[in-house]
CSV table of C-alpha atoms in Angstrom, one decimal:
chain,number,residue,atom,x,y,z
P,1,MET,CA,95.1,-68.6,199.1
P,2,GLY,CA,98.1,-69.9,197.1
P,3,ASN,CA,101.3,-68.2,196.1
P,4,TRP,CA,101.9,-67.8,192.4
P,5,ILE,CA,105.3,-68.8,190.9
P,6,THR,CA,106.6,-68.6,187.4
P,7,SER,CA,107.6,-71.8,185.7
P,8,ILE,CA,108.8,-72.6,182.2
P,9,GLY,CA,108.5,-75.7,180.1
P,10,LEU,CA,110.9,-76.6,177.3
P,11,ASP,CA,110.3,-79.6,174.9
P,12,ILE,CA,113.2,-80.4,172.6
P,13,GLY,CA,112.3,-83.0,170.1
P,14,THR,CA,113.9,-84.5,167.0
P,15,SER,CA,112.1,-82.1,164.7
P,16,THR,CA,110.7,-79.3,166.8
P,17,THR,CA,111.3,-77.3,170.0
P,18,LYS,CA,108.6,-75.5,172.1
P,19,PHE,CA,108.8,-73.1,175.0
P,20,ILE,CA,105.9,-72.3,177.4
P,21,VAL,CA,105.6,-70.1,180.5
P,22,SER,CA,103.1,-71.0,183.2
P,23,HIS,CA,102.0,-69.4,186.5
P,24,LEU,CA,101.6,-72.1,189.1
P,25,SER,CA,99.5,-71.5,192.3
P,26,ILE,CA,101.3,-73.2,195.2
P,27,ALA,CA,99.5,-73.9,198.5
P,28,GLU,CA,101.2,-75.2,201.6
P,29,GLN,CA,99.5,-78.0,203.5
P,30,GLY,CA,100.4,-79.4,206.8
P,31,SER,CA,99.6,-79.9,210.5
P,32,PRO,CA,101.3,-79.3,213.9
P,33,PHE,CA,102.5,-82.9,213.6
P,34,HIS,CA,104.0,-82.9,210.2
P,35,LEU,CA,106.4,-80.7,208.1
P,36,PRO,CA,104.5,-78.6,205.6
P,37,THR,CA,104.3,-79.7,202.0
P,38,SER,CA,103.4,-77.8,198.9
P,39,GLN,CA,101.0,-78.7,196.1
P,40,ILE,CA,100.0,-77.2,192.8
P,41,ILE,CA,96.4,-76.1,193.0
P,42,ASP,CA,96.1,-74.1,189.8
P,43,ARG,CA,98.0,-73.5,186.6
P,44,THR,CA,97.7,-70.9,183.9
P,45,VAL,CA,99.6,-70.8,180.7
P,46,VAL,CA,100.6,-67.2,180.1
P,47,TYR,CA,102.9,-67.5,177.1
P,48,GLU,CA,103.4,-70.1,174.3
P,49,SER,CA,106.3,-69.7,171.8
P,50,SER,CA,106.3,-70.4,168.2
P,51,ILE,CA,107.3,-73.9,167.2
P,52,TYR,CA,111.0,-74.0,166.2
P,53,THR,CA,112.9,-76.4,164.2
P,54,THR,CA,115.3,-78.1,166.7
P,55,PRO,CA,118.8,-76.7,166.2
P,56,LEU,CA,121.2,-79.6,165.6
P,57,THR,CA,124.9,-79.8,164.7
P,58,SER,CA,124.4,-83.3,163.4
P,59,ASN,CA,121.5,-85.8,163.3
P,60,GLN,CA,121.5,-86.0,167.1
P,61,ASP,CA,123.6,-83.3,168.7
P,62,ILE,CA,122.0,-80.2,170.1
P,63,ASP,CA,123.4,-76.9,168.8
P,64,MET,CA,123.6,-75.2,172.2
P,65,THR,CA,124.6,-71.8,170.7
P,66,SER,CA,121.4,-71.7,168.6
P,67,LEU,CA,119.3,-73.1,171.4
P,68,ALA,CA,120.6,-70.5,173.8
P,69,ILE,CA,119.7,-67.8,171.3
P,70,ILE,CA,116.1,-69.2,171.0
P,71,LEU,CA,115.8,-69.3,174.8
P,72,SER,CA,117.1,-65.8,175.2
P,73,ASN,CA,114.7,-64.5,172.6
P,74,GLU,CA,111.8,-66.3,174.1
P,75,TYR,CA,112.6,-64.9,177.6
P,76,GLU,CA,112.5,-61.5,176.1
P,77,GLN,CA,109.3,-62.1,174.1
P,78,SER,CA,107.5,-63.5,177.1
P,79,GLY,CA,108.5,-60.6,179.3
P,80,ILE,CA,110.1,-62.7,182.1
P,81,HIS,CA,113.6,-62.7,183.4
P,82,PHE,CA,115.8,-65.6,184.6
P,83,LYS,CA,115.6,-64.4,188.2
P,84,ASP,CA,111.8,-64.7,188.0
P,85,VAL,CA,111.8,-68.4,187.2
P,86,LYS,CA,111.3,-70.6,190.2
P,87,ALA,CA,110.8,-74.0,188.6
P,88,GLY,CA,110.7,-75.7,185.2
P,89,ALA,CA,110.9,-78.9,183.2
P,90,VAL,CA,113.1,-79.7,180.2
P,91,ILE,CA,111.9,-82.7,178.2
P,92,ILE,CA,114.3,-84.1,175.6
P,93,THR,CA,112.7,-86.5,173.2
P,94,GLY,CA,113.3,-88.6,170.1
P,95,GLU,CA,116.7,-88.8,168.6
P,96,THR,CA,117.9,-85.9,170.7
P,97,ALA,CA,117.3,-87.8,173.9
P,98,ARG,CA,120.9,-88.4,174.7
P,99,LYS,CA,122.9,-88.1,177.9
P,100,GLU,CA,125.3,-85.6,176.4
P,101,ASN,CA,122.5,-83.3,175.3
P,102,ALA,CA,120.8,-83.5,178.7
P,103,GLU,CA,124.1,-82.5,180.4
P,104,LYS,CA,124.7,-79.6,178.0
P,105,ILE,CA,121.2,-78.2,178.7
P,106,THR,CA,121.4,-78.7,182.4
P,107,ASN,CA,124.8,-76.9,182.6
P,108,TYR,CA,123.4,-74.0,180.5
P,109,LEU,CA,120.3,-73.6,182.7
P,110,ALA,CA,122.1,-74.1,186.0
P,111,ASP,CA,123.2,-70.4,186.4
P,112,ARG,CA,120.3,-68.9,184.6
P,113,ALA,CA,117.1,-70.1,186.2
P,114,GLY,CA,115.4,-72.1,188.9
P,115,ASN,CA,115.5,-75.8,189.7
P,116,PHE,CA,114.6,-77.9,186.7
P,117,VAL,CA,113.5,-81.5,186.1
P,118,VAL,CA,115.6,-82.6,183.1
P,119,ALA,CA,114.3,-85.8,181.6
P,120,THR,CA,115.5,-87.7,178.5
P,121,ALA,CA,112.5,-89.5,177.1
P,122,GLY,CA,112.6,-92.5,174.7
P,123,ALA,CA,109.6,-93.5,172.8
P,124,ASP,CA,107.9,-95.2,175.8
P,125,LEU,CA,108.4,-92.3,178.2
P,126,GLU,CA,107.6,-89.8,175.5
P,127,GLY,CA,104.3,-91.5,174.9
P,128,ILE,CA,103.4,-91.4,178.6
P,129,LEU,CA,104.3,-87.7,178.9
P,130,ALA,CA,102.2,-86.9,175.8
P,131,GLY,CA,99.3,-88.9,177.2
P,132,LYS,CA,99.4,-86.8,180.4
P,133,GLY,CA,99.6,-83.5,178.5
P,134,SER,CA,96.9,-84.4,176.0
P,135,GLY,CA,94.4,-85.3,178.8
P,136,ALA,CA,94.3,-89.0,178.1
P,137,LYS,CA,95.4,-89.9,181.6
P,138,ASP,CA,92.7,-87.7,183.2
P,139,ARG,CA,90.1,-89.0,180.8
P,140,SER,CA,90.9,-92.6,181.9
P,141,GLU,CA,90.0,-91.6,185.4
P,142,GLU,CA,86.5,-90.4,184.2
P,143,ILE,CA,85.4,-93.5,182.3
P,144,GLU,CA,85.5,-97.3,182.7
P,145,GLY,CA,87.9,-98.7,180.2
P,146,ILE,CA,91.2,-98.0,178.5
P,147,VAL,CA,92.1,-94.7,176.8
P,148,ALA,CA,94.8,-94.7,174.2
P,149,ASN,CA,96.8,-91.6,173.4
P,150,VAL,CA,98.4,-91.7,169.9
P,151,ASP,CA,101.1,-88.9,169.7
P,152,ILE,CA,102.1,-88.6,166.0
P,153,GLY,CA,105.1,-86.4,165.2
P,154,GLY,CA,107.6,-86.4,162.4
P,155,GLY,CA,109.0,-89.9,162.7
P,156,THR,CA,106.9,-92.0,165.1
P,157,ALA,CA,103.4,-92.4,166.6
P,158,ASN,CA,103.9,-93.1,170.3
P,159,VAL,CA,101.0,-94.9,171.9
P,160,ALA,CA,100.3,-95.0,175.6
P,161,LEU,CA,97.4,-96.9,177.1
P,162,PHE,CA,95.8,-95.5,180.3
P,163,GLU,CA,93.4,-97.2,182.7
P,164,ALA,CA,92.1,-95.5,185.9
P,165,GLY,CA,94.8,-92.8,185.7
P,166,ARG,CA,97.7,-95.3,185.3
P,167,ALA,CA,99.8,-96.0,182.2
P,168,ILE,CA,99.5,-99.7,181.6
P,169,GLN,CA,101.2,-100.2,178.2
P,170,THR,CA,103.3,-98.4,175.6
P,171,PHE,CA,104.3,-99.1,172.0
P,172,THR,CA,105.4,-97.2,168.9
P,173,PHE,CA,104.6,-97.2,165.2
P,174,HIS,CA,106.8,-95.9,162.4
P,175,VAL,CA,104.1,-93.5,161.4
P,176,GLY,CA,104.9,-89.8,161.0
P,177,GLY,CA,104.8,-86.8,158.8
P,178,ARG,CA,108.5,-86.7,157.9
P,179,LEU,CA,108.9,-90.4,156.8
P,180,ILE,CA,108.3,-89.4,153.2
P,181,ARG,CA,109.4,-86.1,151.9
P,182,ILE,CA,108.6,-84.4,148.6
P,183,ASN,CA,109.9,-81.2,146.9
P,184,ASP,CA,108.2,-78.4,144.9
P,185,GLN,CA,108.6,-80.4,141.7
P,186,GLU,CA,106.3,-83.1,143.2
P,187,GLU,CA,109.2,-85.6,143.5
P,188,VAL,CA,109.9,-88.0,146.3
P,189,VAL,CA,113.3,-87.0,147.7
P,190,TYR,CA,113.4,-89.1,150.9
P,191,ILE,CA,111.8,-92.3,152.3
P,192,SER,CA,112.7,-93.5,155.8
P,193,GLU,CA,114.4,-96.8,156.0
P,194,TYR,CA,112.0,-97.8,158.7
P,195,LEU,CA,109.0,-97.4,156.4
P,196,ARG,CA,110.5,-99.3,153.4
P,197,PRO,CA,109.6,-102.9,154.5
P,198,TRP,CA,105.9,-101.8,155.1
P,199,LEU,CA,105.8,-100.0,151.7
P,200,GLU,CA,107.2,-103.1,149.9
P,201,ALA,CA,104.8,-105.5,151.7
P,202,ASN,CA,101.9,-103.3,150.6
P,203,LEU,CA,103.2,-103.1,147.0
P,204,PHE,CA,104.1,-99.4,147.1
P,205,SER,CA,107.2,-98.1,145.4
P,206,THR,CA,110.2,-97.3,147.5
P,207,GLN,CA,112.1,-95.5,144.8
P,208,THR,CA,113.2,-91.9,145.4
P,209,ASP,CA,114.0,-89.1,143.0
P,210,ARG,CA,110.9,-89.8,141.1
P,211,GLY,CA,107.6,-88.0,140.5
P,212,ILE,CA,104.5,-88.9,142.5
P,213,THR,CA,100.9,-87.9,142.1
P,214,PHE,CA,98.5,-86.5,144.7
P,215,ASN,CA,96.3,-89.6,144.5
P,216,GLU,CA,99.2,-92.0,144.9
P,217,LEU,CA,100.5,-90.1,148.0
P,218,LYS,CA,97.0,-90.0,149.5
P,219,GLU,CA,96.6,-93.8,148.9
P,220,ILE,CA,99.9,-94.4,150.8
P,221,CYS,CA,98.7,-92.2,153.8
P,222,THR,CA,95.3,-93.8,153.8
P,223,ARG,CA,96.7,-97.3,153.9
P,224,MET,CA,99.3,-96.4,156.5
P,225,ASN,CA,96.5,-95.1,158.8
P,226,GLN,CA,94.3,-98.1,158.1
P,227,SER,CA,97.2,-100.4,159.1
P,228,MET,CA,97.8,-98.5,162.3
P,229,ILE,CA,94.2,-98.2,163.3
P,230,SER,CA,93.5,-101.9,162.5
P,231,PHE,CA,96.2,-102.8,165.1
P,232,LEU,CA,94.5,-100.6,167.7
P,233,THR,CA,91.1,-102.3,167.1
P,234,GLY,CA,92.7,-105.7,167.6
P,235,GLU,CA,92.3,-106.8,164.0
P,236,PRO,CA,95.7,-106.1,162.3
P,237,LYS,CA,95.7,-105.6,158.5
P,238,TYR,CA,98.0,-104.5,155.8
P,239,HIS,CA,101.1,-105.9,157.5
P,240,ALA,CA,100.6,-103.6,160.5
P,241,ASN,CA,103.3,-105.5,162.4
P,242,LEU,CA,105.9,-104.0,160.0
P,243,LEU,CA,105.0,-100.5,161.3
P,244,LEU,CA,105.9,-101.4,164.9
P,245,LEU,CA,109.1,-100.1,166.4
P,246,GLU,CA,109.5,-103.3,168.4
P,247,PRO,CA,107.5,-106.5,168.4
P,248,MET,CA,104.7,-106.6,171.0
P,249,ASP,CA,105.5,-108.7,174.1
P,250,GLN,CA,101.9,-108.6,175.4
P,251,THR,CA,98.4,-108.8,174.2
P,252,LEU,CA,96.7,-105.5,173.3
P,253,PRO,CA,93.6,-105.0,175.5
P,254,PRO,CA,90.3,-103.6,174.2
P,255,ILE,CA,90.5,-99.8,173.8
P,256,LYS,CA,87.5,-97.7,174.8
P,257,GLU,CA,88.6,-94.3,173.5
P,258,VAL,CA,91.4,-92.8,171.5
P,259,ILE,CA,93.0,-89.3,171.7
P,260,PHE,CA,95.3,-88.0,168.9
P,261,SER,CA,98.1,-85.5,169.8
P,262,GLY,CA,101.4,-84.4,168.3
P,263,GLY,CA,101.9,-82.3,165.2
P,264,VAL,CA,99.8,-84.6,163.0
P,265,GLY,CA,97.1,-84.8,165.6
P,266,HIS,CA,97.0,-81.0,165.6
P,267,MET,CA,96.6,-80.9,161.8
P,268,MET,CA,93.6,-83.2,161.9
P,269,ALA,CA,91.5,-80.1,162.7
P,270,GLY,CA,92.8,-78.2,159.7
P,271,ASN,CA,91.5,-78.1,156.1
P,272,GLU,CA,91.9,-81.2,154.0
P,273,PRO,CA,94.5,-80.8,151.2
P,274,ILE,CA,92.9,-81.3,147.8
P,275,GLN,CA,95.9,-80.8,145.5
P,276,MET,CA,99.7,-81.4,145.6
P,277,SER,CA,100.7,-77.8,146.0
P,278,GLU,CA,99.1,-77.8,149.5
P,279,VAL,CA,101.3,-80.7,150.5
P,280,THR,CA,104.6,-79.5,149.0
P,281,THR,CA,104.3,-76.4,151.1
P,282,PHE,CA,105.4,-78.5,154.0
P,283,GLY,CA,107.7,-80.8,152.1
P,284,ASP,CA,106.3,-84.0,153.7
P,285,ILE,CA,103.2,-86.1,154.0
P,286,GLY,CA,102.0,-84.5,157.3
P,287,PRO,CA,98.9,-82.8,156.0
P,288,LEU,CA,97.7,-85.8,154.0
P,289,LEU,CA,98.5,-88.2,156.9
P,290,ALA,CA,96.3,-86.0,159.2
P,291,SER,CA,93.3,-85.7,156.9
P,292,THR,CA,93.3,-89.4,156.0
P,293,LEU,CA,93.7,-90.3,159.7
P,294,LEU,CA,90.5,-88.3,160.5
P,295,LYS,CA,88.5,-90.3,157.9
P,296,VAL,CA,90.0,-93.7,158.7
P,297,SER,CA,89.5,-93.3,162.5
P,298,LYS,CA,85.8,-92.5,161.9
P,299,TRP,CA,85.3,-95.4,159.6
P,300,SER,CA,86.9,-97.7,162.2
P,301,GLY,CA,84.2,-97.2,164.7
P,302,LEU,CA,86.7,-96.1,167.4
P,303,ASN,CA,85.4,-93.5,169.9
P,304,ILE,CA,87.6,-90.4,169.4
P,305,SER,CA,88.0,-87.8,172.1
P,306,GLU,CA,89.5,-84.4,171.6
P,307,ALA,CA,92.9,-83.7,173.0
P,308,LYS,CA,93.3,-80.8,175.5
P,309,GLU,CA,96.7,-80.2,173.9
P,310,THR,CA,98.2,-81.5,170.6
P,311,THR,CA,101.5,-80.0,169.5
P,312,ARG,CA,102.5,-79.1,173.1
P,313,ALA,CA,101.2,-82.2,174.8
P,314,THR,CA,104.6,-83.5,175.8
P,315,VAL,CA,105.3,-80.6,178.1
P,316,ILE,CA,102.6,-78.3,179.3
P,317,GLY,CA,103.6,-76.1,182.2
P,318,ALA,CA,106.7,-77.3,184.0
P,319,GLY,CA,108.0,-78.6,187.3
P,320,MET,CA,107.4,-77.4,190.8
P,321,GLN,CA,109.4,-78.3,193.8
P,322,ASN,CA,108.3,-79.8,197.1
P,323,THR,CA,111.1,-79.6,199.6
P,324,GLU,CA,110.9,-81.6,202.8
P,325,LEU,CA,113.0,-83.8,205.1
P,326,SER,CA,113.2,-87.6,205.2
P,327,GLY,CA,112.4,-89.7,208.2
P,328,ALA,CA,114.8,-89.7,211.1
P,329,THR,CA,115.7,-93.4,210.7
P,330,ILE,CA,117.1,-94.1,207.2
P,331,PHE,CA,119.9,-96.1,205.6
P,332,VAL,CA,122.2,-94.0,203.4
P,333,HIS,CA,125.9,-93.4,202.7
P,334,GLU,CA,126.7,-89.7,202.6
P,335,ASP,CA,129.3,-90.1,199.9
P,336,LEU,CA,126.5,-91.1,197.5
P,337,LEU,CA,124.8,-87.8,198.0
P,338,PRO,CA,123.5,-85.6,196.4
P,339,ILE,CA,121.5,-87.4,193.7
P,340,LYS,CA,119.4,-85.2,191.4
P,341,ASN,CA,116.4,-85.8,189.1
P,342,LEU,CA,115.8,-89.5,190.0
P,343,PRO,CA,112.5,-90.8,188.6
P,344,ILE,CA,110.2,-92.6,191.1
P,345,VAL,CA,108.6,-95.9,190.2
P,346,ARG,CA,105.7,-96.7,192.5
P,347,ILE,CA,104.4,-100.0,193.8
P,348,MET,CA,101.6,-100.7,196.3
P,349,VAL,CA,102.3,-103.1,199.1
P,350,ASP,CA,99.3,-104.7,200.8
P,351,THR,CA,99.1,-103.5,204.4
P,352,LEU,CA,97.1,-106.5,205.6
P,353,ASP,CA,98.1,-109.8,204.0
P,354,PHE,CA,101.4,-109.8,202.3
P,355,GLU,CA,101.3,-112.1,199.2
P,356,THR,CA,104.8,-113.0,198.0
P,357,ILE,CA,103.8,-114.1,194.5
P,358,ALA,CA,101.5,-111.1,194.0
P,359,PHE,CA,104.3,-108.7,195.2
P,360,ALA,CA,106.9,-110.3,192.9
P,361,ASN,CA,104.6,-110.2,189.9
P,362,GLN,CA,103.8,-106.5,190.5
P,363,LEU,CA,107.4,-105.7,191.1
P,364,ASN,CA,108.5,-107.5,188.0
P,365,GLU,CA,106.0,-105.6,185.9
P,366,VAL,CA,107.1,-102.2,187.1
P,367,MET,CA,110.8,-103.0,186.7
P,368,THR,CA,110.2,-104.3,183.2
P,369,GLN,CA,108.7,-101.0,182.2
P,370,ALA,CA,111.3,-99.1,184.2
P,371,LYS,CA,114.0,-100.9,182.2
P,372,LYS,CA,112.6,-99.5,179.0
P,373,LEU,CA,112.4,-96.0,180.4
P,374,TYR,CA,115.5,-95.5,182.6
P,375,GLU,CA,118.0,-98.3,181.8
P,376,VAL,CA,120.9,-95.9,181.0
P,377,GLN,CA,120.9,-94.2,184.4
P,378,ASP,CA,122.7,-95.3,187.6
P,379,PRO,CA,120.8,-95.5,189.8
P,380,PRO,CA,118.1,-96.1,187.3
P,381,PHE,CA,115.2,-95.0,189.5
P,382,ALA,CA,113.9,-94.8,193.1
P,383,LEU,CA,111.5,-97.7,193.9
P,384,GLY,CA,108.6,-96.2,195.9
P,385,LEU,CA,106.8,-98.5,198.4
P,386,LEU,CA,103.3,-97.4,199.3
P,387,GLY,CA,100.9,-98.7,201.9
P,388,ARG,CA,103.1,-100.9,204.2
P,389,GLU,CA,102.8,-99.6,207.8
P,390,TYR,CA,104.2,-102.6,209.6
P,391,CYS,CA,106.6,-105.4,208.6
P,392,SER,CA,107.2,-108.6,210.5
P,393,TYR,CA,110.7,-110.0,210.4
P,394,GLN,CA,109.6,-112.7,207.9
P,395,THR,CA,107.8,-110.2,205.6
P,396,MET,CA,110.8,-107.9,205.7
P,397,LYS,CA,113.1,-110.7,204.7
P,398,THR,CA,110.8,-111.8,201.9
P,399,MET,CA,110.3,-108.3,200.5
P,400,THR,CA,114.1,-107.7,200.7
P,401,ASN,CA,114.9,-110.9,198.7
P,402,THR,CA,112.3,-110.2,196.1
P,403,ILE,CA,113.3,-106.6,195.6
P,404,TYR,CA,117.0,-107.4,195.3
P,405,GLN,CA,116.7,-110.4,193.1
P,406,LEU,CA,114.4,-108.7,190.6
P,407,PHE,CA,116.5,-105.5,190.6
P,408,HIS,CA,119.7,-107.4,190.0
P,409,ARG,CA,118.0,-109.4,187.2
P,410,HIS,CA,116.7,-106.3,185.4
P,411,PHE,CA,119.7,-104.0,186.1
P,412,PRO,CA,122.8,-106.3,186.6
P,413,ASN,CA,125.2,-103.4,186.0
P,414,ALA,CA,123.6,-101.0,188.4
P,415,THR,CA,125.8,-99.9,191.3
P,416,CYS,CA,123.1,-98.3,193.5
P,417,LEU,CA,119.6,-99.3,194.5
P,418,VAL,CA,117.4,-96.6,195.9
P,419,VAL,CA,114.1,-97.3,197.8
P,420,ILE,CA,111.8,-94.7,199.3
P,421,CYS,CA,109.0,-95.6,201.6
P,422,GLU,CA,105.9,-93.8,202.9
P,423,SER,CA,106.1,-95.5,206.3
P,424,ASP,CA,108.8,-95.6,208.9
P,425,ILE,CA,110.7,-98.7,207.8
P,426,GLY,CA,113.7,-97.2,206.0
P,427,LYS,CA,116.5,-98.2,208.3
P,428,ALA,CA,115.4,-101.7,208.8
P,429,LEU,CA,114.7,-102.3,205.1
P,430,GLY,CA,118.0,-100.7,204.1
P,431,GLN,CA,120.0,-102.9,206.5
P,432,SER,CA,118.2,-106.0,205.3
P,433,LEU,CA,118.8,-105.1,201.6
P,434,LYS,CA,122.5,-104.5,202.4
P,435,LYS,CA,122.9,-107.9,204.0
P,436,THR,CA,121.2,-109.5,201.0
P,437,SER,CA,123.0,-107.7,198.2
P,438,HIS,CA,126.5,-108.3,196.7
P,439,GLU,CA,129.4,-106.1,197.6
P,440,GLY,CA,129.4,-104.1,194.3
P,441,ILE,CA,126.0,-102.4,195.0
P,442,GLN,CA,125.2,-99.5,197.4
P,443,ILE,CA,121.9,-99.2,199.1
P,444,ILE,CA,119.9,-96.1,199.9
P,445,CYS,CA,116.6,-96.5,201.8
P,446,ILE,CA,114.7,-93.5,203.1
P,447,ASP,CA,111.2,-93.2,204.5
P,448,GLN,CA,108.3,-90.9,205.4
P,449,VAL,CA,108.2,-89.4,201.9
P,450,ASP,CA,105.0,-88.4,200.1
P,451,PHE,CA,105.3,-89.0,196.3
P,452,LEU,CA,103.4,-89.7,193.2
P,453,HIS,CA,104.2,-92.1,190.3
P,454,GLY,CA,106.1,-90.1,187.6
P,455,ASP,CA,107.6,-87.7,190.1
P,456,TYR,CA,111.3,-87.0,190.2
P,457,ILE,CA,113.2,-86.7,193.5
P,458,ASP,CA,116.4,-85.0,194.6
P,459,LEU,CA,118.2,-86.6,197.5
P,460,GLY,CA,120.2,-83.9,199.4
P,461,LEU,CA,122.7,-83.8,202.2
P,462,ARG,CA,122.1,-84.5,205.9
P,463,THR,CA,120.4,-81.8,208.0
P,464,ALA,CA,119.6,-82.7,211.6
P,465,GLY,CA,120.5,-86.1,212.9
P,466,GLU,CA,120.1,-88.8,210.2
P,467,ALA,CA,117.5,-87.0,208.2
P,468,ILE,CA,118.4,-85.7,204.7
P,469,SER,CA,116.7,-82.9,202.6
P,470,LEU,CA,114.5,-84.0,199.8
P,471,SER,CA,113.1,-82.3,196.8
P,472,VAL,CA,110.1,-84.0,195.1
P,473,LYS,CA,109.6,-82.5,191.7
P,474,THR,CA,106.2,-83.0,190.0
P,475,LEU,CA,105.7,-82.4,186.3
P,476,ALA,CA,102.7,-80.1,186.0
P,477,PHE,CA,100.5,-81.2,183.0
P,478,GLY,CA,97.3,-79.5,181.9
């Protein structure tokens, strides 16, 4: 029998903000030989807020006064109190994903609720989070092949590819409901600068302050979706490359199924607009983009699966805490502690035959992705090593050189490298890394930690002996 705790989720995006209350069932698991750990065994969403326009004082700065009023009202509406909240996650996405905004929100919540995972998510991380919330990650564990989640909001369509439960690739299109805006007089009042090159290449007008017909707007939306979908099918058309946020640095693998989430994904299930008045109600192309996407995706032959969540895919439920102790033999300087909300990047190390090239290739791949997601932080992430139970001196030396060289190459300005291990090799690995690294970088290496890819970890202070307290925070998605 699990214990139920109250958890909140808060998603603050460029256009919209959402608030959700969940009840999480926590069960303790352990044995006489190990410290007990906690796991989420069930989750029930008990309250979902309305979708708010994100309060901003400028194009990027959060209006904390207005956000505080929203949160206060939502706590009242949901019937919960600050003291009842034991955990939570705040996900800040899009143009609002700035360090200053994260710090403001963290400081506001510090004295008002439980322990929160606060993550700033760029397009890549936002796409992965949406894919978890929509069910794409889970679906990829049920079928053979790749599942693509396409999360379409106001300004971008974030794509995350999942295979066997793992995010393998991310990319972003300039496709979204707010890229073209129209007023009640059926005039174009705004066109995003990011969309203009694609419009020009496809011979559409980029002039604003002009009238536009329903059929013209529908043709633009249809062509935009055809362009995006053609890229996903591996046969790019209509200058699809001009819709990409960044050029692709790897080949797109074959996609088995596609799931659509986000605000536009949600509107795909609605009624198809048939006249301009149904579009001007929203002041943008969102409804037409959704209805034409439904048709284009069916014409393409792609296998479309229904999302578990659409508008609230990015954050469903919230974080729970799993507090434990590290191993007794670790390598850490106390003056670096505590460190909070550090993302974990996992890599599997072969327990039988250690292959230097294979290890280096795998490590380079995860650090390349981590650089996209976490570059602004210091330390940027915790490197989690799974599966290595024993290391010979030569293997330890090779692992150490590879880890340090690749970390320094990808993060030359980082001042701290954090490594966490499942097995009891923390102190030896930490000492070896310290000998290998230059003087300007500090090393933290801890062991005997259970973790999952995508978790966040808090590194606390020393308790008994050399051990430190740990808090592994798992984002709970539906």
